[in-house]
């Protein structure tokens, strides 16, 4: 797609040609078949994009439910369930299907996530054969609809402090589920207001007067379509977006369920009322239970990346055909994408989207290996939880930023609902909050870094982490960083003296990775020392942690950005020689250097960039944008977003 704005040949640079079908094949990876099935289903049901605007809330909710059941019949939503229950037996494929579904209406996506990911995933991973036999066959087909009732009005991220109680009545051999006040009501629960028959309810288990912590129970909330006795349900009403999902509040007024309602993979209660668990430590038991639900975070991160792709596909295609202002009196008006500023607005975001796509590939593969038993390293699940948390945070923040920038880049036309931006903004914004608030998730990432995956990892709450840092963790961190050795490695890669203004080396992935690794390790050692200093001064651990919380988040963010760049570099290196490898190499360089540029204040403060070197990076980013510009439409086409999903005739033609 060469244009008259193709960069002049410099240093032997030859503009690559993108083989779009071959690049799509690379991006779809091992899951091309399931992704194509989802694309076909999206096109078949493309009318839902208009129906979201035209139907009232109640009618649209019913339409979304119908579509979820219809898609379930094709097999796309059940890929993660065992074959014997009607599933596909492929967890990786189930995540790929969900990611691809994010090209379409996001109410449908979230309804699928609630039904098959959260409700179904809890039954599958927290339950045992008795629950699987009873519920999975009808759940997989959508005949049995359910809820995932964890969040409460008063507690979201702090699951260990939930207020709902489940008290065991040994005489009746039943659990009694009770909501203690408004703060303990289950809130924002998808499928609750209209369609859910069952709920997986997370509650504080009490057995023989002793609290055993949070456990999950299967609780009927409707019988024959009517709200079940002693269950009270309110509709959360209209939301900022996702109004095809029936979120509601649930209260339990002494609801009785049989002893078998406890999802008992990790703990059980005997008929006589004796609590039993193979995991003795209650904190470790709790984190093990929550760890089985990590696929929700992996799914939402991938959905965020694909929502960003839709926005970028529209904005890039529009910028490649919309003209505005002439460069000279004799020339025609220029295309938007030929303006340097427009390239700066969109193309680094394009590069970051590709980077996050490949980072998502890594975490999806890791999830599949852990949950399929391929990866049996005892620390593999902890690494997965940390990486899933960090990738989800960066990917969903990226989606929010991309949708806004792309809307602005399309001017007034982008404000029309027909162009998808209104729906994308309102429906995807919550991605930064559900499946874990992003700042809380980055604290989880940082905790893993500070404890260096120590055996106490699952047992540490916020204060425990601070205390642990006073011992092994500080030495571990400082030894791990080997800061003086790292500084030598970075110094070897950088030009020296007054020659730092030369651009040689900026496009070396070893240099780019060294810069991001140095930033991460320097920040990590710094926060560990600050925590230790506070404890050595006998200050309150909670106050110490609060004071360095911004530093904690910064190191986690730096860590995940380094992982994202590593994933991108590894993927480019694995490609065969040719135009696609060159094109992705340009994007990888653009992602790396724009990331360094965005945080150049830090690098300059810590002696890793001179003023001249910083300016050289900015010039290189501009040059990379010019080189990517002729390839941009091909690069967004390679994502395989069905044209029907762009829904922007005046923008994309």
XYZ file of C-alpha atoms in Angstrom:
653
model
C 0.000 0.000 0.000
C 2.756 2.415 -0.933
C 1.838 6.090 -1.228
C 3.598 9.234 -2.302
C 4.366 9.720 1.389
C 6.532 6.623 1.620
C 9.692 7.464 3.599
C 12.715 8.214 1.508
C 15.179 5.391 1.321
C 17.758 5.807 4.058
C 20.529 3.436 5.052
C 19.261 0.910 2.540
C 15.767 0.798 4.029
C 13.297 -0.920 1.721
C 9.616 -0.693 2.515
C 8.271 -4.177 3.252
C 5.138 -5.652 1.780
C 2.665 -7.071 4.270
C 1.133 -10.438 3.390
C -2.186 -9.861 5.165
C -3.538 -13.466 5.113
C -0.195 -14.811 6.311
C -0.049 -12.235 9.103
C -3.605 -13.092 10.141
C -2.477 -16.704 10.338
C 0.375 -15.679 12.640
C -1.974 -13.657 14.850
C -4.657 -16.358 15.040
C -2.028 -18.938 15.925
C -3.119 -22.421 16.895
C -6.708 -21.297 17.391
C -7.533 -20.142 13.860
C -10.480 -22.554 13.520
C -12.308 -21.419 16.644
C -11.583 -17.769 15.860
C -13.072 -18.196 12.392
C -16.159 -19.858 13.891
C -16.624 -16.862 16.186
C -16.145 -14.442 13.283
C -18.813 -16.327 11.314
C -21.216 -16.164 14.258
C -20.533 -12.452 14.709
C -21.428 -11.758 11.087
C -24.538 -13.949 11.309
C -25.773 -11.950 14.297
C -24.398 -8.540 13.259
C -27.867 -6.993 13.668
C -27.312 -6.955 17.441
C -25.143 -3.849 16.975
C -28.189 -1.927 15.720
C -30.528 -3.607 18.213
C -28.375 -2.324 21.066
C -29.399 1.203 20.044
C -32.979 0.506 18.994
C -34.364 -1.818 21.681
C -35.370 -0.920 25.204
C -33.369 -2.353 28.085
C -35.679 -5.302 28.770
C -35.993 -6.266 25.107
C -32.268 -5.951 24.536
C -31.503 -8.147 27.538
C -33.750 -10.838 26.095
C -32.076 -10.496 22.698
C -28.636 -10.879 24.256
C -29.762 -14.010 26.129
C -31.102 -15.492 22.895
C -27.816 -14.844 21.115
C -25.784 -16.414 23.914
C -27.865 -19.601 23.685
C -27.628 -19.626 19.881
C -23.852 -19.224 19.999
C -23.623 -21.967 22.622
C -25.256 -24.338 20.132
C -22.322 -23.820 17.739
C -19.795 -24.965 20.351
C -17.868 -21.699 20.558
C -18.714 -20.933 24.191
C -18.118 -24.422 25.606
C -14.565 -25.020 24.455
C -13.147 -24.936 27.974
C -15.407 -27.637 29.427
C -14.684 -31.384 29.425
C -15.792 -33.290 26.342
C -17.932 -35.654 28.413
C -20.156 -32.737 29.406
C -20.552 -31.361 25.898
C -17.487 -29.115 25.849
C -14.408 -28.946 23.668
C -11.778 -29.858 26.250
C -9.478 -27.014 25.191
C -8.972 -24.158 27.650
C -6.702 -22.206 25.314
C -9.330 -22.351 22.573
C -11.991 -21.120 24.989
C -9.929 -17.996 25.749
C -9.243 -17.418 22.040
C -12.970 -17.660 21.303
C -13.771 -15.134 24.023
C -11.091 -12.723 22.792
C -12.482 -12.866 19.260
C -16.039 -12.359 20.484
C -14.874 -8.922 21.720
C -14.964 -7.720 18.106
C -18.747 -7.634 18.449
C -21.312 -6.342 20.920
C -19.757 -6.324 24.379
C -23.002 -7.098 26.230
C -23.011 -10.440 24.415
C -19.351 -10.884 25.361
C -19.936 -10.184 29.040
C -23.055 -12.359 29.178
C -20.961 -15.196 27.759
C -18.239 -14.442 30.304
C -20.669 -14.523 33.224
C -22.416 -17.709 32.114
C -19.539 -19.852 30.884
C -16.453 -18.223 32.376
C -17.482 -17.164 35.873
C -20.507 -19.310 36.747
C -19.397 -22.288 34.674
C -15.755 -21.883 35.638
C -16.600 -21.866 39.341
C -18.658 -25.051 39.018
C -15.897 -26.713 36.997
C -12.864 -25.646 39.024
C -14.246 -25.406 42.567
C -16.738 -28.273 42.387
C -16.330 -32.030 42.103
C -18.026 -34.776 40.083
C -21.359 -34.409 41.856
C -21.575 -30.787 40.781
C -20.223 -31.454 37.301
C -22.765 -34.218 36.677
C -25.649 -32.158 38.031
C -24.996 -28.858 36.288
C -22.448 -28.887 33.457
C -24.486 -30.567 30.669
C -27.292 -27.961 30.847
C -24.893 -25.137 31.696
C -22.801 -25.720 28.556
C -25.879 -25.480 26.307
C -27.215 -22.355 28.035
C -30.343 -24.168 29.191
C -29.268 -23.561 32.809
C -28.312 -19.924 33.403
C -26.359 -18.868 36.449
C -24.576 -16.117 38.361
C -21.218 -15.610 39.997
C -22.122 -13.929 43.290
C -18.869 -12.762 44.836
C -18.856 -8.940 44.902
C -20.816 -7.227 47.669
C -21.949 -3.645 48.085
C -19.364 -3.158 50.820
C -16.594 -5.410 49.502
C -15.236 -5.863 45.990
C -11.503 -6.469 45.837
C -11.179 -7.580 49.488
C -12.879 -10.948 49.049
C -11.612 -12.312 52.368
C -13.776 -9.740 54.193
C -17.096 -10.643 52.534
C -20.104 -10.344 54.843
C -22.462 -13.049 53.559
C -22.575 -16.004 55.988
C -23.091 -19.723 55.400
C -23.733 -21.496 58.728
C -23.825 -25.293 58.849
C -26.870 -26.835 60.590
C -25.677 -30.333 61.480
C -29.126 -31.515 62.551
C -30.665 -30.642 59.189
C -27.445 -31.278 57.247
C -27.931 -27.961 55.514
C -26.131 -24.660 55.096
C -28.039 -21.490 55.974
C -27.107 -18.569 53.719
C -27.666 -15.148 55.290
C -27.075 -11.541 54.221
C -26.048 -9.412 57.196
C -27.117 -5.886 56.235
C -26.915 -3.849 53.047
C -23.125 -3.940 52.886
C -23.236 -7.751 52.601
C -25.755 -7.936 49.743
C -24.367 -9.358 46.530
C -24.172 -6.482 44.042
C -23.578 -5.857 40.335
C -24.145 -9.576 39.727
C -24.569 -10.404 36.029
C -27.516 -12.701 35.156
C -29.122 -11.953 38.525
C -31.821 -9.427 37.638
C -33.620 -11.577 35.024
C -32.108 -14.808 33.795
C -30.154 -16.628 36.494
C -31.575 -19.810 38.022
C -28.572 -20.630 40.216
C -25.849 -18.578 41.836
C -22.390 -19.601 42.977
C -22.385 -17.658 46.243
C -19.167 -16.803 48.076
C -19.760 -16.651 51.819
C -18.021 -16.924 55.179
C -18.378 -20.555 56.230
C -19.209 -21.178 59.901
C -19.065 -24.735 61.243
C -19.688 -25.555 64.904
C -19.259 -21.910 65.856
C -15.903 -21.595 64.090
C -15.219 -19.435 61.026
C -13.435 -21.305 58.235
C -13.150 -18.414 55.773
C -14.738 -17.768 52.397
C -16.144 -20.753 50.476
C -18.452 -21.125 47.477
C -21.948 -22.633 47.434
C -24.482 -23.406 44.706
C -27.692 -21.628 45.675
C -30.977 -21.621 43.691
C -32.229 -18.056 43.202
C -35.194 -18.869 40.933
C -37.587 -21.758 40.691
C -39.721 -22.091 37.581
C -38.816 -18.554 36.591
C -39.972 -17.064 39.918
C -37.592 -15.742 42.580
C -36.933 -18.488 45.102
C -38.287 -18.285 48.686
C -36.198 -16.191 51.085
C -34.206 -14.759 48.146
C -34.636 -11.074 47.331
C -33.454 -9.679 43.994
C -33.278 -6.062 42.839
C -32.370 -4.806 39.393
C -29.264 -2.579 39.359
C -30.949 -0.614 36.583
C -29.343 1.196 33.696
C -25.577 1.376 33.716
C -22.969 3.439 31.893
C -22.838 0.600 29.368
C -23.445 -3.140 28.942
C -27.190 -2.672 29.313
C -27.804 -6.018 27.644
C -26.508 -7.663 30.828
C -29.011 -7.969 33.688
C -26.942 -6.972 36.708
C -28.711 -7.185 40.037
C -28.486 -7.261 43.825
C -29.208 -10.431 45.781
C -30.059 -10.838 49.466
C -30.439 -14.137 51.288
C -32.791 -14.316 54.257
C -31.790 -17.613 55.832
C -31.837 -19.587 52.577
C -31.270 -23.292 53.225
C -29.286 -25.454 50.822
C -28.188 -29.092 51.243
C -24.715 -29.988 52.478
C -23.806 -31.032 48.934
C -24.228 -27.423 47.757
C -20.716 -26.633 49.004
C -18.274 -26.622 46.076
C -15.912 -29.016 47.762
C -12.788 -29.426 45.660
C -10.602 -27.813 48.343
C -12.681 -28.268 51.503
C -15.746 -30.172 52.725
C -17.993 -30.550 55.737
C -18.965 -34.025 56.890
C -22.631 -34.780 57.562
C -21.861 -34.596 61.286
C -20.375 -31.133 60.942
C -16.612 -31.682 60.824
C -14.665 -29.345 58.542
C -12.019 -31.045 56.392
C -9.486 -29.699 53.888
C -6.302 -31.060 52.300
C -4.869 -27.523 52.573
C -4.264 -26.849 56.244
C -3.355 -23.167 56.080
C -6.563 -21.103 55.668
C -4.877 -18.260 53.757
C -3.207 -20.665 51.367
C -6.528 -22.448 50.918
C -8.257 -19.174 50.086
C -5.643 -18.108 47.537
C -5.612 -21.576 45.991
C -9.380 -21.383 45.555
C -9.234 -17.932 43.959
C -6.308 -18.973 41.801
C -8.496 -21.474 39.956
C -10.579 -18.534 38.696
C -7.650 -16.778 37.010
C -9.025 -17.474 33.537
C -11.476 -14.589 34.029
C -8.594 -12.119 34.182
C -6.919 -13.711 31.186
C -10.186 -13.456 29.243
C -10.834 -9.811 30.091
C -7.282 -8.807 29.199
C -7.647 -10.401 25.773
C -11.046 -8.806 25.287
C -9.538 -5.400 26.052
C -6.883 -5.885 23.377
C -9.505 -6.830 20.784
C -11.805 -3.933 21.660
C -8.818 -1.674 21.021
C -8.343 -3.356 17.633
C -11.892 -2.441 16.583
C -11.349 1.215 17.469
C -7.977 1.360 15.720
C -9.289 -0.387 12.618
C -11.935 2.318 12.241
C -9.623 5.228 12.998
C -6.769 4.045 10.775
C -9.051 3.302 7.833
C -10.700 6.695 8.229
C -7.365 8.474 8.405
C -6.239 6.734 5.209
C -9.183 8.137 3.202
C -10.207 11.426 4.890
C -8.530 14.579 3.582
C -8.087 17.854 5.432
C -6.111 20.965 4.374
C -3.742 21.210 1.416
C 0.019 21.202 1.821
C 0.403 23.833 -0.934
C -1.985 25.881 -3.096
C -1.586 23.536 -6.072
C -1.836 20.237 -4.141
C -4.996 18.389 -3.106
C -5.911 18.245 0.558
C -3.754 15.865 2.559
C -4.842 12.533 3.984
C -5.071 12.615 7.767
C -2.671 9.704 8.102
C 0.004 11.640 6.213
C 0.209 14.241 8.973
C 3.013 13.595 11.428
C 0.825 14.411 14.407
C -1.883 11.977 13.305
C 0.745 9.283 12.897
C 2.011 10.073 16.384
C -1.513 9.753 17.784
C -2.408 6.411 16.223
C 0.652 4.427 15.212
C 2.349 3.987 18.626
C -1.058 2.749 19.826
C -1.116 0.343 16.886
C 2.322 -0.913 17.885
C 1.313 -1.298 21.531
C -1.791 -3.234 20.505
C 0.375 -5.707 18.592
C 2.710 -5.933 21.583
C -0.167 -6.685 23.956
C -1.571 -9.223 21.488
C 1.643 -11.239 21.700
C 1.836 -10.789 25.475
C -1.710 -12.148 25.656
C -0.594 -15.138 23.575
C 1.988 -15.921 26.252
C -0.427 -15.725 29.180
C -3.126 -17.707 27.327
C -0.627 -20.469 26.544
C 0.567 -20.466 30.152
C -3.037 -20.766 31.372
C -3.694 -23.685 29.041
C -0.528 -25.487 30.160
C -1.232 -25.026 33.865
C -4.902 -26.010 33.749
C -4.315 -28.894 31.346
C -1.565 -30.326 33.553
C 1.125 -29.794 30.918
C 2.983 -27.413 33.242
C 3.348 -29.000 36.703
C 5.996 -26.719 38.187
C 4.672 -25.856 41.668
C 5.421 -22.191 41.051
C 3.807 -22.126 37.600
C 0.381 -21.190 38.937
C 1.807 -18.291 40.935
C 3.650 -16.983 37.898
C 0.447 -17.336 35.900
C -1.594 -15.400 38.463
C 0.945 -12.568 38.509
C 1.287 -12.372 34.743
C -2.469 -12.583 34.196
C -3.056 -9.775 36.692
C -0.469 -7.490 35.124
C -1.446 -8.168 31.517
C -5.116 -7.603 32.305
C -4.316 -4.242 33.915
C -2.192 -2.915 31.066
C -4.467 -4.291 28.340
C -7.680 -2.802 29.731
C -6.114 0.586 30.456
C -4.815 0.485 26.899
C -8.308 -0.220 25.547
C -9.753 2.776 27.373
C -7.000 5.044 26.074
C -7.243 3.732 22.503
C -11.011 4.111 22.214
C -10.818 7.725 23.382
C -7.913 8.660 21.113
C -9.488 6.976 18.096
C -12.810 8.724 18.700
C -11.060 12.087 18.775
C -9.001 11.166 15.712
C -12.242 10.674 13.775
C -13.511 14.145 14.632
C -17.216 14.867 14.844
C -18.054 11.838 12.721
C -16.634 9.612 15.429
C -19.260 10.893 17.856
C -22.109 9.217 15.956
C -23.328 6.009 17.563
C -23.286 4.190 14.221
C -19.485 4.290 14.304
C -19.127 1.994 17.342
C -17.172 4.463 19.468
C -20.133 5.279 21.721
C -20.700 1.590 22.463
C -16.999 0.818 22.784
C -16.453 3.664 25.249
C -19.446 2.892 27.437
C -19.179 -0.899 27.303
C -15.415 -1.390 27.672
C -14.723 1.188 30.384
C -15.701 -1.256 33.135
C -12.987 -3.672 31.951
C -10.522 -1.708 34.085
C -12.601 -2.545 37.161
C -14.091 -6.004 36.935
C -12.069 -9.181 37.366
C -9.981 -7.062 39.700
C -9.395 -3.318 39.948
C -6.255 -2.626 37.952
C -4.382 -0.905 40.763
C -5.139 -3.780 43.125
C -3.959 -6.239 40.468
C -0.662 -4.394 40.097
C -0.180 -4.632 43.859
C -0.552 -8.399 43.449
C 2.160 -8.297 40.787
C 4.437 -6.271 43.043
C 3.909 -8.638 45.963
C 5.117 -11.488 43.811
C 8.215 -9.528 42.842
C 9.027 -8.492 46.406
C 8.680 -11.976 47.813
C 10.484 -13.501 44.824
C 7.859 -16.243 44.762
C 8.807 -17.269 48.270
C 6.898 -20.189 49.782
C 5.018 -17.763 52.018
C 3.527 -16.006 48.969
C -0.047 -17.214 49.463
C 0.003 -16.481 53.164
C 0.970 -12.832 53.006
C -1.595 -10.107 53.334
C -0.518 -6.505 52.816
C 1.084 -6.179 56.252
C 2.621 -9.640 56.051
C 4.304 -8.663 52.810
C 5.877 -5.617 54.463
C 7.170 -7.692 57.371
C 8.546 -10.317 54.999
C 10.455 -7.646 53.100
C 12.374 -6.840 56.290
C 13.915 -10.295 56.118
C 14.617 -12.466 53.124
C 12.941 -10.324 50.526
C 15.267 -7.335 50.652
C 18.336 -9.525 50.309
C 16.619 -11.512 47.564
C 15.677 -8.387 45.653
C 19.085 -6.773 45.957
C 20.856 -10.008 45.026
C 18.425 -10.583 42.165
C 18.942 -7.144 40.680
C 22.725 -7.271 40.844
C 22.438 -3.586 40.151
C 26.125 -2.932 39.588
C 26.367 -5.730 37.007
C 23.250 -4.527 35.254
C 24.615 -0.989 35.078
C 27.722 -2.336 33.412
C 25.637 -4.255 30.862
C 23.535 -1.204 30.048
C 26.608 1.025 29.827
C 28.195 -1.374 27.350
C 25.157 -1.077 25.107
C 25.007 2.700 25.127
C 27.228 4.961 23.055
C 29.522 6.938 25.312
C 31.087 10.385 25.643
C 29.530 13.128 23.557
C 28.536 10.654 20.849
C 25.289 9.740 22.582
C 23.433 11.769 19.982
C 24.067 9.138 17.331
C 21.132 6.833 16.640
C 23.100 3.611 16.251
C 21.932 1.103 18.793
C 18.457 2.492 19.373
C 16.940 -0.191 17.147
C 18.838 -2.985 18.871
C 16.326 -5.073 20.830
C 19.069 -5.919 23.336
C 19.416 -2.216 24.107
C 15.654 -1.745 24.375
C 15.247 -4.731 26.700
C 18.222 -3.644 28.819
C 16.619 -0.245 29.354
C 13.305 -1.714 30.508
C 15.009 -4.345 32.661
C 17.176 -1.707 34.308
C 14.139 0.458 35.084
C 12.273 -2.476 36.619
C 15.154 -3.760 38.719
C 16.191 -0.310 39.919
C 12.609 0.429 40.995
C 12.269 -2.970 42.673
C 15.430 -2.586 44.743
C 14.371 0.951 45.652
C 10.928 0.038 46.934
C 12.355 -2.888 48.920
C 14.844 -0.570 50.620
C 12.142 2.005 51.376
C 9.945 -0.658 52.967
C 12.817 -2.007 55.045
C 13.833 1.480 56.170
C 10.314 2.164 57.416
C 10.144 -1.084 59.375
C 13.639 -0.566 60.819
C 12.356 2.765 62.139
C 9.603 0.833 63.994
C 6.862 2.556 62.002
C 3.456 0.982 61.488
C 3.698 -1.481 58.545
C 0.406 -0.296 57.088
C 1.545 3.322 57.106
C 4.873 2.344 55.541
C 3.162 0.466 52.730
C 0.716 3.299 52.101
C 3.568 5.783 51.805
C 5.333 3.757 49.093
C 2.205 2.532 47.318
C 2.821 4.694 44.250
C 6.310 3.201 44.021
C 4.839 -0.305 44.312
C 2.459 0.322 41.416
C 5.255 1.860 39.315
C 7.515 -1.169 39.687
C 4.680 -3.548 38.792
C 3.849 -1.470 35.716
C 7.507 -1.462 34.686
C 7.712 -5.226 35.204
C 4.718 -5.949 32.982
C 5.915 -3.585 30.243
C 9.197 -5.475 30.215
C 7.328 -8.784 29.861
C 5.270 -7.333 27.012
C 8.379 -6.221 25.144
C 10.039 -9.598 25.675
C 6.986 -11.345 24.232
C 7.031 -9.083 21.176
C 10.778 -9.485 20.595
C 10.542 -13.267 20.925
C 7.672 -13.433 18.429
C 9.468 -11.306 15.839
C 12.642 -13.376 16.165
C 10.639 -16.566 15.583
C 9.210 -15.379 12.247
C 10.786 -16.381 8.940
C 12.555 -13.743 6.892
C 10.220 -11.616 4.788
C 7.984 -8.584 4.696
C 5.868 -9.560 7.677
C 8.910 -9.966 9.897
C 10.233 -6.568 8.808
C 6.846 -4.939 9.400
C 6.489 -6.448 12.870
C 10.086 -5.464 13.597
C 9.172 -1.848 12.875
C 6.199 -2.121 15.238
C 8.341 -3.750 17.925
C 10.898 -0.935 17.701
C 8.097 1.628 17.769
C 6.566 0.058 20.871
C 9.903 -0.159 22.678
C 11.122 3.344 21.894
C 7.752 5.033 22.469
C 7.623 3.265 25.849
C 11.082 4.580 26.761
C 10.151 8.017 25.432
C 6.978 8.122 27.529
C 9.050 7.581 30.697
C 12.157 9.476 29.637
C 11.991 11.666 32.737
C 12.732 8.586 34.854
C 15.525 7.405 32.578
C 17.099 10.864 32.584
C 16.745 11.236 36.361
C 18.557 7.937 36.820
C 21.342 8.589 34.344
C 20.210 6.256 31.600
C 19.480 8.952 29.028
C 21.243 12.157 28.133
C 19.291 15.041 26.655
C 20.816 14.272 23.269
C 19.935 10.586 23.482
C 16.383 11.433 24.493
C 16.011 13.688 21.462
C 17.430 10.947 19.262
C 14.761 8.548 20.518
C 12.019 11.031 19.670
C 13.411 11.455 16.177
C 13.531 7.681 15.774
C 9.914 7.330 16.919
C 8.894 9.886 14.295
C 10.840 8.026 11.624
C 9.288 4.699 12.616
C 5.844 6.266 12.396
C 6.630 7.381 8.835
C 7.770 3.878 7.948
C 4.714 2.215 9.501
C 2.272 4.656 7.891
C 2.161 2.965 4.421
C 1.607 -0.397 6.148
C -1.013 0.734 8.649
C -4.174 -0.347 6.810
C -2.707 -3.778 6.070
C -1.666 -4.125 9.707
C -5.183 -3.466 11.006
C -6.717 -5.669 8.294
C -4.542 -8.546 9.522
C -6.509 -8.576 12.787
C -9.426 -10.040 10.887
C -12.121 -7.810 12.356
C -15.210 -8.576 10.234
C -16.215 -5.428 8.303
C -19.745 -5.840 9.677
C -18.327 -5.273 13.169
C -16.851 -1.877 12.260
C -20.332 -0.501 11.585
C -18.924 2.798 10.329
C -19.821 3.282 6.643
C -19.005 6.995 6.577
C -15.641 6.409 8.226
C -14.257 3.257 6.636
C -16.108 3.372 3.292
